[in-house]
Amino acid sequence: MSTIVSASLLGCDLANLKSEVARAKNAGVDWLHFDVMDGNFVDNISFGLPVLKSLNNATDMFIDVHLMIDSPERYVDKFVDFGGDIITFHLEATKVPEKVISIIKDKNVKVGISIKPKTPASAVYKYLDKVDMILVMTVEPGFGGQCFLPNTLNKVKDIRTKINELGLNVDIQVDGGINDITAPQAIQAGANVIVSGTYIFAAKDMAAAVKSIR
Ligand code: DX5
Ligand code: ZN
């Protein structure tokens, strides 16, 4: 399974979004990771629909939307319309995960489910045949620049084992505290989509940082 590197824009210079996207593309990044925070589901507010629309107009890169918002069913269709290529929502944020999955899928866009560090792996098992990706948060969602939580690796392993048992083709994404040390650990555990913000955007040589993640 080849590794996909998704650059978390939360870690870039947001006043220069267009040139930061170009820098990421030139460095060999595959996807752009777009973190949406509502100040309720997480203790922070980031950016939302108008920024996604402008970003989508400015790039042909694949946009990986990570919704850290309560009741995502209210907004997912707009995140598709404004350019999201995969929409990932938090299982803890909605009472109607099946509904969220079907709104996204009906619009022919990929769908992912995310879980926070304290949510067990088994919580996603019943959705594995309905989604394209599981995002295992490797930090508490809300802020970039945090330290990787090593005990999340067992969840990656358990989910990968379950996916293999079921004979499915589901990506596993990890997000938070990813660098040249933690990325290989996550890949070893079974992750194949690696999000990185601070580590790659702050690197002196971004291409080398992306390569070290792969
Ligand atoms: C955190 C976000 C992450 C964050 C990762 O809630 O979901 O995508 O930007 O940033 P780093 O790579 O700096 O941990
Ligand atoms: Zn994220």
Short mmCIF file of C-alpha atoms and ligand atoms in Angstrom, two decimals:
data_model
loop_
_atom_site.label_atom_id
_atom_site.label_comp_id
_atom_site.label_asym_id
_atom_site.label_seq_id
_atom_site.Cartn_x
_atom_site.Cartn_y
_atom_site.Cartn_z
CA MET A 1 0.00 0.00 0.00
CA SER A 2 1.59 3.29 -1.02
CA THR A 3 1.59 6.15 1.46
CA ILE A 4 -0.43 9.32 0.85
CA VAL A 5 0.89 12.48 2.50
CA SER A 6 -1.74 15.08 3.36
CA ALA A 7 -0.44 18.54 4.34
CA SER A 8 -2.41 20.16 7.17
CA LEU A 9 -2.96 23.77 6.14
CA LEU A 10 -3.44 24.70 9.79
CA GLY A 11 0.37 24.55 9.96
CA CYS A 12 1.03 26.88 7.01
CA ASP A 13 1.28 30.65 6.70
CA LEU A 14 -2.43 31.32 6.17
CA ALA A 15 -1.85 34.86 4.93
CA ASN A 16 -0.09 33.27 1.95
CA LEU A 17 -2.34 30.30 1.39
CA LYS A 18 -1.87 30.13 -2.38
CA SER A 19 1.93 30.13 -2.27
CA GLU A 20 1.92 27.69 0.65
CA VAL A 21 -0.21 25.30 -1.42
CA ALA A 22 2.26 25.64 -4.30
CA ARG A 23 5.13 24.97 -1.91
CA ALA A 24 3.40 21.82 -0.64
CA LYS A 25 2.68 20.62 -4.17
CA ASN A 26 6.29 21.17 -5.25
CA ALA A 27 7.50 19.30 -2.18
CA GLY A 28 5.59 16.18 -3.29
CA VAL A 29 2.55 16.40 -1.02
CA ASP A 30 -0.42 14.37 -2.33
CA TRP A 31 -3.44 15.91 -0.57
CA LEU A 32 -4.31 19.13 1.26
CA HIS A 33 -5.80 18.58 4.73
CA PHE A 34 -8.39 21.24 5.62
CA ASP A 35 -9.21 21.41 9.35
CA VAL A 36 -12.59 22.91 10.19
CA MET A 37 -13.19 23.77 13.88
CA ASP A 38 -16.35 25.27 15.33
CA GLY A 39 -15.39 26.26 18.88
CA ASN A 40 -17.89 23.70 20.23
CA PHE A 41 -16.75 20.22 19.27
CA VAL A 42 -13.19 21.42 19.87
CA ASP A 43 -11.85 24.34 21.85
CA ASN A 44 -10.68 26.30 18.84
CA ILE A 45 -12.01 28.00 15.72
CA SER A 46 -10.17 27.70 12.42
CA PHE A 47 -11.60 28.37 8.95
CA GLY A 48 -14.62 27.24 6.97
CA LEU A 49 -16.67 27.35 3.79
CA PRO A 50 -15.55 30.61 2.11
CA VAL A 51 -11.90 29.67 2.55
CA LEU A 52 -12.56 26.20 1.13
CA LYS A 53 -14.26 27.75 -1.89
CA SER A 54 -11.31 30.03 -2.60
CA LEU A 55 -8.84 27.22 -2.03
CA ASN A 56 -10.71 24.95 -4.43
CA ASN A 57 -10.65 27.67 -7.09
CA ALA A 58 -6.93 28.16 -6.58
CA THR A 59 -5.75 24.55 -6.82
CA ASP A 60 -6.41 21.26 -8.58
CA MET A 61 -5.07 19.29 -5.62
CA PHE A 62 -7.24 16.75 -3.75
CA ILE A 63 -8.81 18.43 -0.71
CA ASP A 64 -9.17 16.32 2.42
CA VAL A 65 -11.71 18.04 4.70
CA HIS A 66 -11.51 17.19 8.43
CA LEU A 67 -14.66 18.43 10.15
CA MET A 68 -14.26 19.03 13.87
CA ILE A 69 -17.78 20.41 14.23
CA ASP A 70 -20.90 19.40 16.14
CA SER A 71 -23.81 17.98 14.13
CA PRO A 72 -21.94 17.73 10.81
CA GLU A 73 -25.21 16.71 9.12
CA ARG A 74 -26.05 20.44 9.02
CA TYR A 75 -23.11 21.35 6.82
CA VAL A 76 -21.63 18.36 4.98
CA ASP A 77 -23.46 19.02 1.69
CA LYS A 78 -21.93 22.52 1.56
CA PHE A 79 -18.44 21.17 2.21
CA VAL A 80 -18.95 18.91 -0.80
CA ASP A 81 -20.34 21.73 -2.97
CA PHE A 82 -17.45 24.02 -2.06
CA GLY A 83 -14.78 21.56 -3.14
CA GLY A 84 -14.10 18.83 -0.59
CA ASP A 85 -12.89 15.61 -2.27
CA ILE A 86 -13.16 13.55 0.90
CA ILE A 87 -15.21 14.67 3.88
CA THR A 88 -14.30 13.22 7.26
CA PHE A 89 -16.53 13.84 10.28
CA HIS A 90 -16.21 12.83 13.93
CA LEU A 91 -18.23 9.90 15.18
CA GLU A 92 -18.47 11.64 18.58
CA ALA A 93 -20.05 14.75 16.99
CA THR A 94 -23.29 13.28 15.65
CA LYS A 95 -26.20 11.10 16.65
CA VAL A 96 -26.84 10.22 13.01
CA PRO A 97 -23.57 8.93 11.50
CA GLU A 98 -25.39 6.81 8.89
CA LYS A 99 -27.24 9.90 7.68
CA VAL A 100 -24.01 11.89 7.39
CA ILE A 101 -22.41 9.05 5.42
CA SER A 102 -25.31 8.89 2.99
CA ILE A 103 -25.51 12.67 2.42
CA ILE A 104 -21.83 12.65 1.43
CA LYS A 105 -21.97 9.45 -0.63
CA ASP A 106 -25.08 10.59 -2.51
CA LYS A 107 -22.97 13.46 -3.81
CA ASN A 108 -20.35 11.01 -5.13
CA VAL A 109 -17.62 12.19 -2.80
CA LYS A 110 -15.47 10.04 -0.54
CA VAL A 111 -16.35 9.82 3.14
CA GLY A 112 -14.30 9.26 6.27
CA ILE A 113 -15.07 8.77 9.95
CA SER A 114 -12.75 10.09 12.64
CA ILE A 115 -12.31 9.07 16.26
CA LYS A 116 -10.67 10.95 19.12
CA PRO A 117 -7.90 9.31 21.20
CA LYS A 118 -10.28 8.07 23.91
CA THR A 119 -12.82 6.50 21.53
CA PRO A 120 -12.19 2.75 21.12
CA ALA A 121 -11.32 1.20 17.76
CA SER A 122 -14.41 -1.02 17.95
CA ALA A 123 -16.67 2.06 17.66
CA VAL A 124 -15.94 2.25 13.91
CA TYR A 125 -16.21 -1.44 13.04
CA LYS A 126 -19.84 -1.33 11.99
CA TYR A 127 -19.14 1.49 9.53
CA LEU A 128 -16.11 -0.06 7.82
CA ASP A 129 -18.11 -1.37 4.86
CA LYS A 130 -19.71 2.06 4.35
CA VAL A 131 -16.73 4.43 4.34
CA ASP A 132 -13.54 5.09 2.38
CA MET A 133 -11.34 6.10 5.29
CA ILE A 134 -11.00 5.97 9.07
CA LEU A 135 -9.11 8.86 10.68
CA VAL A 136 -7.49 7.82 13.95
CA MET A 137 -6.59 11.03 15.79
CA THR A 138 -3.11 10.73 17.26
CA VAL A 139 -3.58 13.88 19.40
CA GLU A 140 -6.69 15.44 20.96
CA PRO A 141 -8.26 17.37 18.08
CA GLY A 142 -8.21 21.17 18.22
CA PHE A 143 -4.65 22.36 17.82
CA GLY A 144 -1.61 21.80 15.63
CA GLY A 145 1.86 21.32 17.10
CA GLN A 146 0.94 18.78 19.82
CA CYS A 147 2.88 15.63 20.77
CA PHE A 148 1.90 12.30 19.20
CA LEU A 149 0.09 9.93 21.60
CA PRO A 150 1.80 6.51 21.15
CA ASN A 151 -1.08 4.53 22.66
CA THR A 152 -3.19 5.40 19.60
CA LEU A 153 -1.04 3.02 17.53
CA ASN A 154 -2.83 -0.03 18.91
CA LYS A 155 -6.10 1.34 17.56
CA VAL A 156 -4.56 1.70 14.11
CA LYS A 157 -3.40 -1.93 14.32
CA ASP A 158 -6.80 -3.18 15.49
CA ILE A 159 -8.68 -1.31 12.79
CA ARG A 160 -6.28 -2.49 10.07
CA THR A 161 -6.70 -6.09 11.28
CA LYS A 162 -10.48 -5.74 11.17
CA ILE A 163 -10.40 -4.21 7.66
CA ASN A 164 -8.25 -7.12 6.46
CA GLU A 165 -10.50 -9.69 8.14
CA LEU A 166 -13.49 -8.20 6.34
CA GLY A 167 -11.58 -8.12 3.04
CA LEU A 168 -12.26 -4.39 2.61
CA ASN A 169 -10.24 -1.63 1.02
CA VAL A 170 -10.40 1.21 3.55
CA ASP A 171 -7.70 3.83 4.11
CA ILE A 172 -6.48 4.58 7.62
CA GLN A 173 -5.41 8.16 8.23
CA VAL A 174 -3.43 9.44 11.21
CA ASP A 175 -3.39 13.10 12.23
CA GLY A 176 -1.47 14.94 14.94
CA GLY A 177 2.16 15.05 15.98
CA ILE A 178 3.40 13.35 12.83
CA ASN A 179 7.08 13.69 11.98
CA ASP A 180 9.94 11.53 10.66
CA ILE A 181 9.90 9.42 13.86
CA THR A 182 6.15 8.93 14.34
CA ALA A 183 5.14 8.50 10.67
CA PRO A 184 7.05 5.20 10.26
CA GLN A 185 5.45 3.92 13.48
CA ALA A 186 1.97 4.76 12.19
CA ILE A 187 2.70 3.18 8.79
CA GLN A 188 4.06 0.07 10.51
CA ALA A 189 0.82 -0.13 12.51
CA GLY A 190 -1.26 0.00 9.32
CA ALA A 191 -1.89 3.65 8.46
CA ASN A 192 -1.55 4.69 4.81
CA VAL A 193 -2.70 8.34 4.81
CA ILE A 194 -0.42 10.55 6.86
CA VAL A 195 -1.37 14.10 7.86
CA SER A 196 1.36 16.50 8.85
CA GLY A 197 1.22 20.23 9.56
CA THR A 198 3.90 21.73 11.74
CA TYR A 199 6.62 19.25 10.81
CA ILE A 200 6.46 19.76 7.06
CA PHE A 201 5.54 23.46 6.89
CA ALA A 202 8.23 24.47 9.39
CA ALA A 203 10.91 22.30 7.76
CA LYS A 204 13.85 24.04 6.10
CA ASP A 205 13.62 21.50 3.28
CA MET A 206 9.96 20.61 2.82
CA ALA A 207 10.56 18.02 0.11
CA ALA A 208 12.99 16.16 2.39
CA ALA A 209 10.47 16.31 5.24
CA VAL A 210 7.74 14.85 3.00
CA LYS A 211 10.12 12.12 1.85
CA SER A 212 11.02 11.27 5.45
CA ILE A 213 7.33 10.76 6.22
CA ARG A 214 6.89 8.33 3.33
C1 DX5 B 1 -5.57 18.95 14.95
C2 DX5 B 1 -5.70 18.91 13.45
C3 DX5 B 1 -4.48 18.52 12.74
C4 DX5 B 1 -3.30 19.42 12.95
C5 DX5 B 1 -2.08 18.58 12.81
O1 DX5 B 1 -6.81 18.96 15.54
O2 DX5 B 1 -6.73 18.00 13.08
O3 DX5 B 1 -4.72 18.32 11.35
O4 DX5 B 1 -3.24 20.49 12.05
O5 DX5 B 1 -1.01 19.39 13.06
P1 DX5 B 1 0.42 18.86 13.47
O6 DX5 B 1 0.95 18.07 12.33
O7 DX5 B 1 1.16 20.12 13.72
O8 DX5 B 1 0.25 18.02 14.72
ZN ZN B 2 -6.92 17.37 10.99
#
